[in-house]
Tab-separated table of C-alpha atoms and ligand atoms in Angstrom:
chain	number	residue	atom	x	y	z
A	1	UNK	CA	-118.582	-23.524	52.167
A	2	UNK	CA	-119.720	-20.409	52.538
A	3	UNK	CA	-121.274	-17.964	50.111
A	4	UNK	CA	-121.359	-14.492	49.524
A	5	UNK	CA	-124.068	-13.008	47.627
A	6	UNK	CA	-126.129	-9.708	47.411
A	7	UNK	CA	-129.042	-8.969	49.398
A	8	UNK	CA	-131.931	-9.498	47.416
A	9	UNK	CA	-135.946	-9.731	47.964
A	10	UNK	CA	-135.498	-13.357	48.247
A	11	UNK	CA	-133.847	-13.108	51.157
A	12	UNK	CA	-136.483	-10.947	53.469
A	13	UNK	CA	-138.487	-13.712	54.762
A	14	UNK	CA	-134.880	-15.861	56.198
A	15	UNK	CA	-133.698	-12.539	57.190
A	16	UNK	CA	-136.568	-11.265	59.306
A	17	UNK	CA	-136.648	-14.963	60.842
A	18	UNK	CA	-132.725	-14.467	61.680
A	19	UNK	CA	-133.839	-11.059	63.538
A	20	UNK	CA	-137.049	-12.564	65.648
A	21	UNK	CA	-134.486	-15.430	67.007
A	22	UNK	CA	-131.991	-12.364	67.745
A	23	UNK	CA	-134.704	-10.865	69.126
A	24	UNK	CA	-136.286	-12.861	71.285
A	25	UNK	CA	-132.927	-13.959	72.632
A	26	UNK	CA	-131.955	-10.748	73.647
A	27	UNK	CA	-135.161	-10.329	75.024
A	28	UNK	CA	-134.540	-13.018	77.520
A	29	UNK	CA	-131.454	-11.133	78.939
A	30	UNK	CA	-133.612	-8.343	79.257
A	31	UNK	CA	-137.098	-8.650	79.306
A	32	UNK	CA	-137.510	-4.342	79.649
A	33	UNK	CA	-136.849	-4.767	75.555
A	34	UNK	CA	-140.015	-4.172	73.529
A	35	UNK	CA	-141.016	-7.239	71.490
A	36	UNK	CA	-141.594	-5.483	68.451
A	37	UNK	CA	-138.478	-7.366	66.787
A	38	UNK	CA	-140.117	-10.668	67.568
A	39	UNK	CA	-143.168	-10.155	64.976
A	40	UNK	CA	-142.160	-10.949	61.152
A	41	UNK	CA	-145.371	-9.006	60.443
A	42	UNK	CA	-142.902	-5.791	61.926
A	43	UNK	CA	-139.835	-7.166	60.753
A	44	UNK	CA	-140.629	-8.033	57.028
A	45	UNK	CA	-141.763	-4.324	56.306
A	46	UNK	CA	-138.285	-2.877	57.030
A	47	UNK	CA	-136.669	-4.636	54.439
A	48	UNK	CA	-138.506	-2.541	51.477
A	49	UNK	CA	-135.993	-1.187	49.700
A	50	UNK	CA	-133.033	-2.774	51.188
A	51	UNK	CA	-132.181	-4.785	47.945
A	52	UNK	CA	-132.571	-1.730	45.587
A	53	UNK	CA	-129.939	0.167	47.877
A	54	UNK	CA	-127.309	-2.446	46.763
A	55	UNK	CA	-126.001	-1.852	49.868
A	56	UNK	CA	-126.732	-4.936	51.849
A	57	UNK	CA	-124.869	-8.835	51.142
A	58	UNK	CA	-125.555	-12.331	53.040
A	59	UNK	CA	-123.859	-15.213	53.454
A	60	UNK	CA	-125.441	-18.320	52.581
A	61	UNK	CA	-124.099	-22.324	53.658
A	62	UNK	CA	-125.650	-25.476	52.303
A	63	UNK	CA	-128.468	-23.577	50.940
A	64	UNK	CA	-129.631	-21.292	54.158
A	65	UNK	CA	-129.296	-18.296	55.358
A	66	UNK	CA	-126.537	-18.407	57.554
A	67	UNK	CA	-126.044	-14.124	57.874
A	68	UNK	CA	-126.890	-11.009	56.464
A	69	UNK	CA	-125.693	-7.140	56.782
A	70	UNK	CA	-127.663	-4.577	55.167
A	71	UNK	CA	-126.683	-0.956	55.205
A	72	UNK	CA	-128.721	2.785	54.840
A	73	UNK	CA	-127.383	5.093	52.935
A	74	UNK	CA	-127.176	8.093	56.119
A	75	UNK	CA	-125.235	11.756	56.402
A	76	UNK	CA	-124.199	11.403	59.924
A	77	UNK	CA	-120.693	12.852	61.575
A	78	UNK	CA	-120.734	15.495	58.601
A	79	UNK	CA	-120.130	11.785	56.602
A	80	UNK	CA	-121.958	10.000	54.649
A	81	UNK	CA	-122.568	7.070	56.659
A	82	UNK	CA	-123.471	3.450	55.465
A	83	UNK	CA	-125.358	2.448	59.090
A	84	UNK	CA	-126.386	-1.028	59.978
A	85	UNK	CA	-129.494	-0.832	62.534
A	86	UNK	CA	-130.208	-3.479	64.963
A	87	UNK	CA	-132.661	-5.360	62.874
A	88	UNK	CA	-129.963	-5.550	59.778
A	89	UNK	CA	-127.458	-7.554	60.314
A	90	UNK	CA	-127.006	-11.678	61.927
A	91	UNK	CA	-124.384	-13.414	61.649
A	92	UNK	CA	-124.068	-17.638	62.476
A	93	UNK	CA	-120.255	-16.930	63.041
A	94	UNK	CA	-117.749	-14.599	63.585
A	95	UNK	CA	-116.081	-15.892	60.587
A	96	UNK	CA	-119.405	-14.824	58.866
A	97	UNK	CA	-119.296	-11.481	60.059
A	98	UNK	CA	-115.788	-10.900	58.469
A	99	UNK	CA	-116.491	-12.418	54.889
A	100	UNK	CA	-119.608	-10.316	54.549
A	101	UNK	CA	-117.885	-7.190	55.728
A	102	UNK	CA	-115.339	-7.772	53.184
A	103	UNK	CA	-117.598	-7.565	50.143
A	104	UNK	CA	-120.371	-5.310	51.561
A	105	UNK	CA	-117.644	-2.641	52.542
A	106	UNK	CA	-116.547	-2.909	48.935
A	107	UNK	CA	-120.008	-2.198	47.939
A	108	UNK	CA	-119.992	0.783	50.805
A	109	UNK	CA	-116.762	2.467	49.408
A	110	UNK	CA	-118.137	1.875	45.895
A	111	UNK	CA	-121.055	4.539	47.322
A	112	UNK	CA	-118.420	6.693	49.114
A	113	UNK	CA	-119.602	5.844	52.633
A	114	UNK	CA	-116.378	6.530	55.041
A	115	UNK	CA	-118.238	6.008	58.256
A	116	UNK	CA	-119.451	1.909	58.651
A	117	UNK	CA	-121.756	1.928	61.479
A	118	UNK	CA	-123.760	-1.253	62.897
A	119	UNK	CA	-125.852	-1.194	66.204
A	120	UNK	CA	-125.730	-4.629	68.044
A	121	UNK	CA	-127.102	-6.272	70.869
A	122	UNK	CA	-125.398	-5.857	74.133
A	123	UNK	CA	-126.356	-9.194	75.014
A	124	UNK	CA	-124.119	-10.651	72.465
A	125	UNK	CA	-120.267	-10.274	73.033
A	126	UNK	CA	-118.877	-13.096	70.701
A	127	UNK	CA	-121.217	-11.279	67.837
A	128	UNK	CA	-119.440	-7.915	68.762
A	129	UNK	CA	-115.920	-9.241	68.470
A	130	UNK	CA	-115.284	-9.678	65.441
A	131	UNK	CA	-116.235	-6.097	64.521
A	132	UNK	CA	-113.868	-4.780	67.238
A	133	UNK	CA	-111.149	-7.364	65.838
A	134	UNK	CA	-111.597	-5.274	61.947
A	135	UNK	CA	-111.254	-1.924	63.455
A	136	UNK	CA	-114.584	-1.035	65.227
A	137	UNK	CA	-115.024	1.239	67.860
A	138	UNK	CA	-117.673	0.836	70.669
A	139	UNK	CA	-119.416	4.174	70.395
A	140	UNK	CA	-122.955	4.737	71.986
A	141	UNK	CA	-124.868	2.537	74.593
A	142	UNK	CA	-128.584	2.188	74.964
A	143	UNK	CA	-129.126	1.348	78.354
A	144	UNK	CA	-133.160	0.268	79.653
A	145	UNK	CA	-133.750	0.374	83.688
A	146	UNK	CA	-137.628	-0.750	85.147
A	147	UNK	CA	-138.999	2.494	86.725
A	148	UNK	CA	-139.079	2.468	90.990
A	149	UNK	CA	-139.302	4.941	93.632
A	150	UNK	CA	-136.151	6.390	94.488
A	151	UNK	CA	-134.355	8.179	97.342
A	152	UNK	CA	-132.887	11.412	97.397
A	153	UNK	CA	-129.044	12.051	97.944
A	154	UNK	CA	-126.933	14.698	99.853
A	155	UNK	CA	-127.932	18.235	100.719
A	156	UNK	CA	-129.009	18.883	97.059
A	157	UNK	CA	-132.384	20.428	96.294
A	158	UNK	CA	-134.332	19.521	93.339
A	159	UNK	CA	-137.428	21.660	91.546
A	160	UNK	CA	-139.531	21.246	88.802
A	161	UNK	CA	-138.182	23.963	86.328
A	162	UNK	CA	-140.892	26.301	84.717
A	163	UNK	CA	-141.330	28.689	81.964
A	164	UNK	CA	-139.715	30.970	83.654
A	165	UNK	CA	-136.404	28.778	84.179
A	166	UNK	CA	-135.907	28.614	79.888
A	167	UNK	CA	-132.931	30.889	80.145
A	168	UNK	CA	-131.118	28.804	82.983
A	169	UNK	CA	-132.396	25.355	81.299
A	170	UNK	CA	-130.782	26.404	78.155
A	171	UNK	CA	-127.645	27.826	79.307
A	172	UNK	CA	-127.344	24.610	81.249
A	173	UNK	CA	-128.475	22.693	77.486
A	174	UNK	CA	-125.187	24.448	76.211
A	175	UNK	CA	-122.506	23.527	78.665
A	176	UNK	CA	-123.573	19.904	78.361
A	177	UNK	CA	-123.280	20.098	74.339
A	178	UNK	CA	-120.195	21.642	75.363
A	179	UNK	CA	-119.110	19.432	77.099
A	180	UNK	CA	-120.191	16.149	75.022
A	181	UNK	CA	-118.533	18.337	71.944
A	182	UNK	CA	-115.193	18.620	74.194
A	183	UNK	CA	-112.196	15.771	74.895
A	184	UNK	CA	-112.855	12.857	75.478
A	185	UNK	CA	-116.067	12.455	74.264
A	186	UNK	CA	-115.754	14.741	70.901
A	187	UNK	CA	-119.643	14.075	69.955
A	188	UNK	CA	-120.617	15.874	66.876
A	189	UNK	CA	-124.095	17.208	67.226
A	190	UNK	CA	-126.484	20.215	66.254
A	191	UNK	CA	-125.985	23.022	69.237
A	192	UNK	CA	-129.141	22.750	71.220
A	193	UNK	CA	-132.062	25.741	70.083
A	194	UNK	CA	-131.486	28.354	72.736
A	195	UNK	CA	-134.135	30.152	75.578
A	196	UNK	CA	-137.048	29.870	72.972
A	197	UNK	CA	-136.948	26.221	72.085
A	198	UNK	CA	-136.435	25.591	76.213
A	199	UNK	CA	-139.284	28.233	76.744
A	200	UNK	CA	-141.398	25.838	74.657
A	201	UNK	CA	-140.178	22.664	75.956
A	202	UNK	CA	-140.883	23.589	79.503
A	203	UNK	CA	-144.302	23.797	78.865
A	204	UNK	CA	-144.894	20.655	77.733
A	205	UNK	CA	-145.845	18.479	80.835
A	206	UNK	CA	-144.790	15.030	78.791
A	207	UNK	CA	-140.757	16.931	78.754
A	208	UNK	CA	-140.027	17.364	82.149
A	209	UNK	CA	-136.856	19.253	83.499
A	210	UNK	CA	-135.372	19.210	86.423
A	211	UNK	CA	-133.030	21.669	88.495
A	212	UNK	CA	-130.570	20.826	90.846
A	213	UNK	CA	-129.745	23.810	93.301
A	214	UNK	CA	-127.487	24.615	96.428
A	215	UNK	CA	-127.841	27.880	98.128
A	216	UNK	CA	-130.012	28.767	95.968
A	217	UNK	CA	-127.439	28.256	92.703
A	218	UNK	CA	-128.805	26.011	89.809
A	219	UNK	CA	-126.109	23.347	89.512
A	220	UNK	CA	-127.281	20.903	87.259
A	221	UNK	CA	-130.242	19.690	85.261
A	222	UNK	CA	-132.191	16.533	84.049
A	223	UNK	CA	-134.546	15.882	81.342
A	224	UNK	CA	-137.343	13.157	80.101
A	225	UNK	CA	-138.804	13.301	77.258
A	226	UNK	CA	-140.512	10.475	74.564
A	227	UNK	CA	-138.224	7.725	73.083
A	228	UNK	CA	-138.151	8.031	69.359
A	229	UNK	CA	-136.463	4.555	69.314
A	230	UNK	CA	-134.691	2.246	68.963
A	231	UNK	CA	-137.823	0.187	68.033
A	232	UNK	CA	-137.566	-1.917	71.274
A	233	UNK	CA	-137.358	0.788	73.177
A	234	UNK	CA	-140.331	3.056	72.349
A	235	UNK	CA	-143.551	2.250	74.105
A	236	UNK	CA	-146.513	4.250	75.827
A	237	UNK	CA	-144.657	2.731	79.563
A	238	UNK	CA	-141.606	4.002	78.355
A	239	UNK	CA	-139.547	7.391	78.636
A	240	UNK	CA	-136.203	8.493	77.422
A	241	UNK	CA	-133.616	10.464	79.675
A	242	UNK	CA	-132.528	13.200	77.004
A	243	UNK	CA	-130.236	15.212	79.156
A	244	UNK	CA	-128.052	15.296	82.081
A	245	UNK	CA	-125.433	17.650	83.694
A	246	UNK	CA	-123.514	18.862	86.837
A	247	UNK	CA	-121.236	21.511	86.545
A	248	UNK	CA	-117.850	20.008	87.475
A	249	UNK	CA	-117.238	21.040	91.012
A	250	UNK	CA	-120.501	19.885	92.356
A	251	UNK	CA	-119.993	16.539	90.829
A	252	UNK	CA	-120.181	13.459	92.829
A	253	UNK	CA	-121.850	14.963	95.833
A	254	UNK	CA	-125.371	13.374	94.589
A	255	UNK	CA	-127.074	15.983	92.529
A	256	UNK	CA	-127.144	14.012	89.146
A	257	UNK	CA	-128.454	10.997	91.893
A	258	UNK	CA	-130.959	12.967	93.363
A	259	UNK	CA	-132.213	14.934	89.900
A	260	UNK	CA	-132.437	11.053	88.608
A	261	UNK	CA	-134.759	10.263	91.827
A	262	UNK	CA	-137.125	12.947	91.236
A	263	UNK	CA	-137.267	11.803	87.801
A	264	UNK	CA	-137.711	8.355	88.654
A	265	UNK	CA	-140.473	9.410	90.923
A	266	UNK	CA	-142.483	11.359	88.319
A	267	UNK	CA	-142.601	9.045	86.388
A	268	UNK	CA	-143.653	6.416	88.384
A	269	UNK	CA	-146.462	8.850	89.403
A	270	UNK	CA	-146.997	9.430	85.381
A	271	UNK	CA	-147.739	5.821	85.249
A	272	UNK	CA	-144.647	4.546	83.003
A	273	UNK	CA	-142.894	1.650	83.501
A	274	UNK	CA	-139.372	1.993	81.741
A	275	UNK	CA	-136.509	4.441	81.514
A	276	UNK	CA	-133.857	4.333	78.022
A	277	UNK	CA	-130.793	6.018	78.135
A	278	UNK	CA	-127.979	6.515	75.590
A	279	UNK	CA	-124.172	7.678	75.788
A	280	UNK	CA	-121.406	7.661	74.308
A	281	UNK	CA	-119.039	4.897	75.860
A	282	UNK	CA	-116.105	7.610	75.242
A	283	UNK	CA	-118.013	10.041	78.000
A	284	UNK	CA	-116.197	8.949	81.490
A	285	UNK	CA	-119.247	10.495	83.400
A	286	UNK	CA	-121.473	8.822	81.819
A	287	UNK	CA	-120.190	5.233	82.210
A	288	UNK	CA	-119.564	5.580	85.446
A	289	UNK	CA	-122.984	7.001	86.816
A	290	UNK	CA	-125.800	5.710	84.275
A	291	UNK	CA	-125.096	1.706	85.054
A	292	UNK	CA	-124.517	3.372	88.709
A	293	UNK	CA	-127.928	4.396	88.981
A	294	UNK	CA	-129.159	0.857	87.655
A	295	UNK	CA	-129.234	1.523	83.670
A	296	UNK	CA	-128.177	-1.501	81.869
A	297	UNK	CA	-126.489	-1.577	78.564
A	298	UNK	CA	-128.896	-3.320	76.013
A	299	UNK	CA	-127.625	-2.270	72.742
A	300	UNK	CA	-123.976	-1.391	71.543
A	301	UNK	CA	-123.300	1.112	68.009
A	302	UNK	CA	-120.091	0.506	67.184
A	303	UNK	CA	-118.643	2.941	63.983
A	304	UNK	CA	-115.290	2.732	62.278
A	305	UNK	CA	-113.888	6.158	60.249
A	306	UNK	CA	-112.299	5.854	57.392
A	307	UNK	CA	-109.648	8.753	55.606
A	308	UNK	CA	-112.537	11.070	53.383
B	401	LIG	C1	-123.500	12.329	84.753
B	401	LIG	C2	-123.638	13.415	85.814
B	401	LIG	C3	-124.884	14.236	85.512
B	401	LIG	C4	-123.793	12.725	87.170
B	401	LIG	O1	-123.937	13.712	88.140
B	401	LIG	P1	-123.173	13.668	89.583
B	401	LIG	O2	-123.714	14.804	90.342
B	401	LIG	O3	-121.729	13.527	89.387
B	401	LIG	O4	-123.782	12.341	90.136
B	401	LIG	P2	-123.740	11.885	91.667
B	401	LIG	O5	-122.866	12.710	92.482
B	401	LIG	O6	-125.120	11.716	92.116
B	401	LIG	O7	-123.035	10.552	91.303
B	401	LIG	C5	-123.001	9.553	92.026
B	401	LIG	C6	-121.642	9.430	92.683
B	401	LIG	O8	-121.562	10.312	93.795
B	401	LIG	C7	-121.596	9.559	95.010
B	401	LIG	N1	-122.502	10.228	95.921
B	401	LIG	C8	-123.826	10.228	95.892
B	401	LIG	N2	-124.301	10.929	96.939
B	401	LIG	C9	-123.234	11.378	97.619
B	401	LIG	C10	-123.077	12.157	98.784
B	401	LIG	N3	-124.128	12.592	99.470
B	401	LIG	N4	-121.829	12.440	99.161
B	401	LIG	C11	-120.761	11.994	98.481
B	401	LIG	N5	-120.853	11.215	97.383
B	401	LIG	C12	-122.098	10.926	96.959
B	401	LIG	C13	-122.153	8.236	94.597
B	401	LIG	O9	-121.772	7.207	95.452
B	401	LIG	C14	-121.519	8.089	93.242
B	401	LIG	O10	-120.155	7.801	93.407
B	401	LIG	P3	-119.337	6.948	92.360
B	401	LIG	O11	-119.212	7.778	91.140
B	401	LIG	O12	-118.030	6.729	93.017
B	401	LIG	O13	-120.118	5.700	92.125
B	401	LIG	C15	-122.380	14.318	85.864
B	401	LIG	O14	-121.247	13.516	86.059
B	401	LIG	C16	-122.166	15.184	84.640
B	401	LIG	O15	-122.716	16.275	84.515
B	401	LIG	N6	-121.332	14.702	83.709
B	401	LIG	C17	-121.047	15.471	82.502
B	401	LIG	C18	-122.264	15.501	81.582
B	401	LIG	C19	-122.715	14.125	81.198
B	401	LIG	O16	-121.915	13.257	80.928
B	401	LIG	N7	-124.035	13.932	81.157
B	401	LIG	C20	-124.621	12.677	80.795
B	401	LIG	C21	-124.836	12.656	79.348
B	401	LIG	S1	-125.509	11.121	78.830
């Protein structure tokens, strides 16, 4: 039978073992994942505070720790969010994931949270069912690729963009929040800072930009910069695609390839070793050209929106 009880202090050191053997499996379907998650030294830490949040439950069959889900209290989506990261929730069973949902999203209304959010591992499809099955939506993917030389496409040309490019890069900044901001993607997300912010960026040699032109026109752009996380996929080796664009009619002739190439090829002159990526799985673009150019999913967010 199993049991449904609130997360308490007790419960840290079974927890953090459920997330090393989550972990560590996930890590062999994709060894580009950071171990950090494997170390209970790393894991234990995270759970400070957890209990007092009363935001968290587990599930608990012939005296072990069969699951857990812990939630943040966040202001996300102009919501206030109770979010799930990767390291907070396990589950034995699907069956498990829907009895603890049940009582922690009690506890989650109780706080006024109308956006549930949980990030999962990619790796793990039967774990991600049952949250579709109660209403879940699939909404960003973090995708990991191994950094390689790569060839150039079509007649685009690609440049390093300078100080002097700021205006361009943040015009071009725009009409991707723009779009992201637009149908079918509807991402809700601070505007990007304008010509200063890309003035300073652009000087920075570890936040590289990229420009796409034809006859001399800038028609897209792509950006690197340092990963801020997940956990797993932060690293010294390891650098985060921040932004991409092509204007529309220039699409699909190998720009965003080739700006990707030159990217690819800095960095494996800069030494790194792995590329992260997120989207939104509701951006058509996206899903179509970031697993194209080798970027595999390696964690799922899924979010469900309830009436304020
Ligand atoms: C994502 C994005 C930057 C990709 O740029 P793109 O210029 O369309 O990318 P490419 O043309 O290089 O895409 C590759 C496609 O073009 C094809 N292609 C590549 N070189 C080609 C060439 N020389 N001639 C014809 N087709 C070519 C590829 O085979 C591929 O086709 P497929 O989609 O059928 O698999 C662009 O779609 C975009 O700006 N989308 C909106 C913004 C966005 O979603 N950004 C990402 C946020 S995470």
């Amino acid at each position: 039978m199993t049991q449904i009880v609130p997360f308490s202090e007790s419960l840290v050191e079974p927890a953090a073992a459920l997330v090393v053997d989550r972990a560590m499996t996930a890590r062999q379907a994709e060894p580009l994942l950071g171990p950090v998650f494997e170390d209970p030294a790393y894991v234990t830490p995270l759970f400070a505070g957890v209990s007092s949040k009363r935001l968290g439950v587990a599930a608990i069959e012939n005296g072990r720790l069969a699951g857990f889900l812990a939630a943040f209290p966040f202001e996300f989506w102009g919501s206030q969010v109770a979010y799930v990261p990767e390291w907070a929730f396990a589950a034995d069973r699907a069956d498990i994931t829907t009895a603890m949902y049940r009582e922690a999203s009690s506890l989650w209304q109780q706080s006024d949270r109308t956006v549930h959010t949980v990030t999962l591992w990619a790796n793990d499809p039967d774990g991600e069912a049952p949250w579709h099955h109660m209403g879940f939506g699939r909404v960003v993917i973090d995708s990991l690729r191994e950094i390689t030389l790569a060839a150039m496409q079509g007649k685009v040309r690609i440049r390093r963009a300078g100080p002097e490019d700021a205006e361009t890069v943040a015009r071009f900044g725009l009409a991707l929040w723009e779009y992201l901001a637009g149908p079918p993607v509807f991402r809700i997300h601070p505007q990007p800072e304008g010509t200063e912010a890309a003035h300073t960026r652009l000087g920075e040699p570890a936040r590289p930009v990229w420009l796409a032109t034809k006859d001399d026109e800038v028609i897209g752009f792509l950006s690197l910069g340092p990963s801020e996380g997940p956990a797993p996929l932060t690293g010294n080796d390891l650098i985060r695609c921040d932004a991409a664009f092509v204007v529309a009619e220039h699409r699909h002739t190998g720009a965003g390839q080739s700006l990707f190439a030159s990217a690819m090829n800095w960095a494996v002159e800069a030494g790194l070793k792995r590329l992260a990526v997120d989207y939104e799985s509701a951006n058509p673009e996206a899903s179509r050209f970031w697993p194209a150019v080798g970027c595999r999913p390696v964690m799922h967010a899924v979010a469900r929106r309830l009436a304020e």
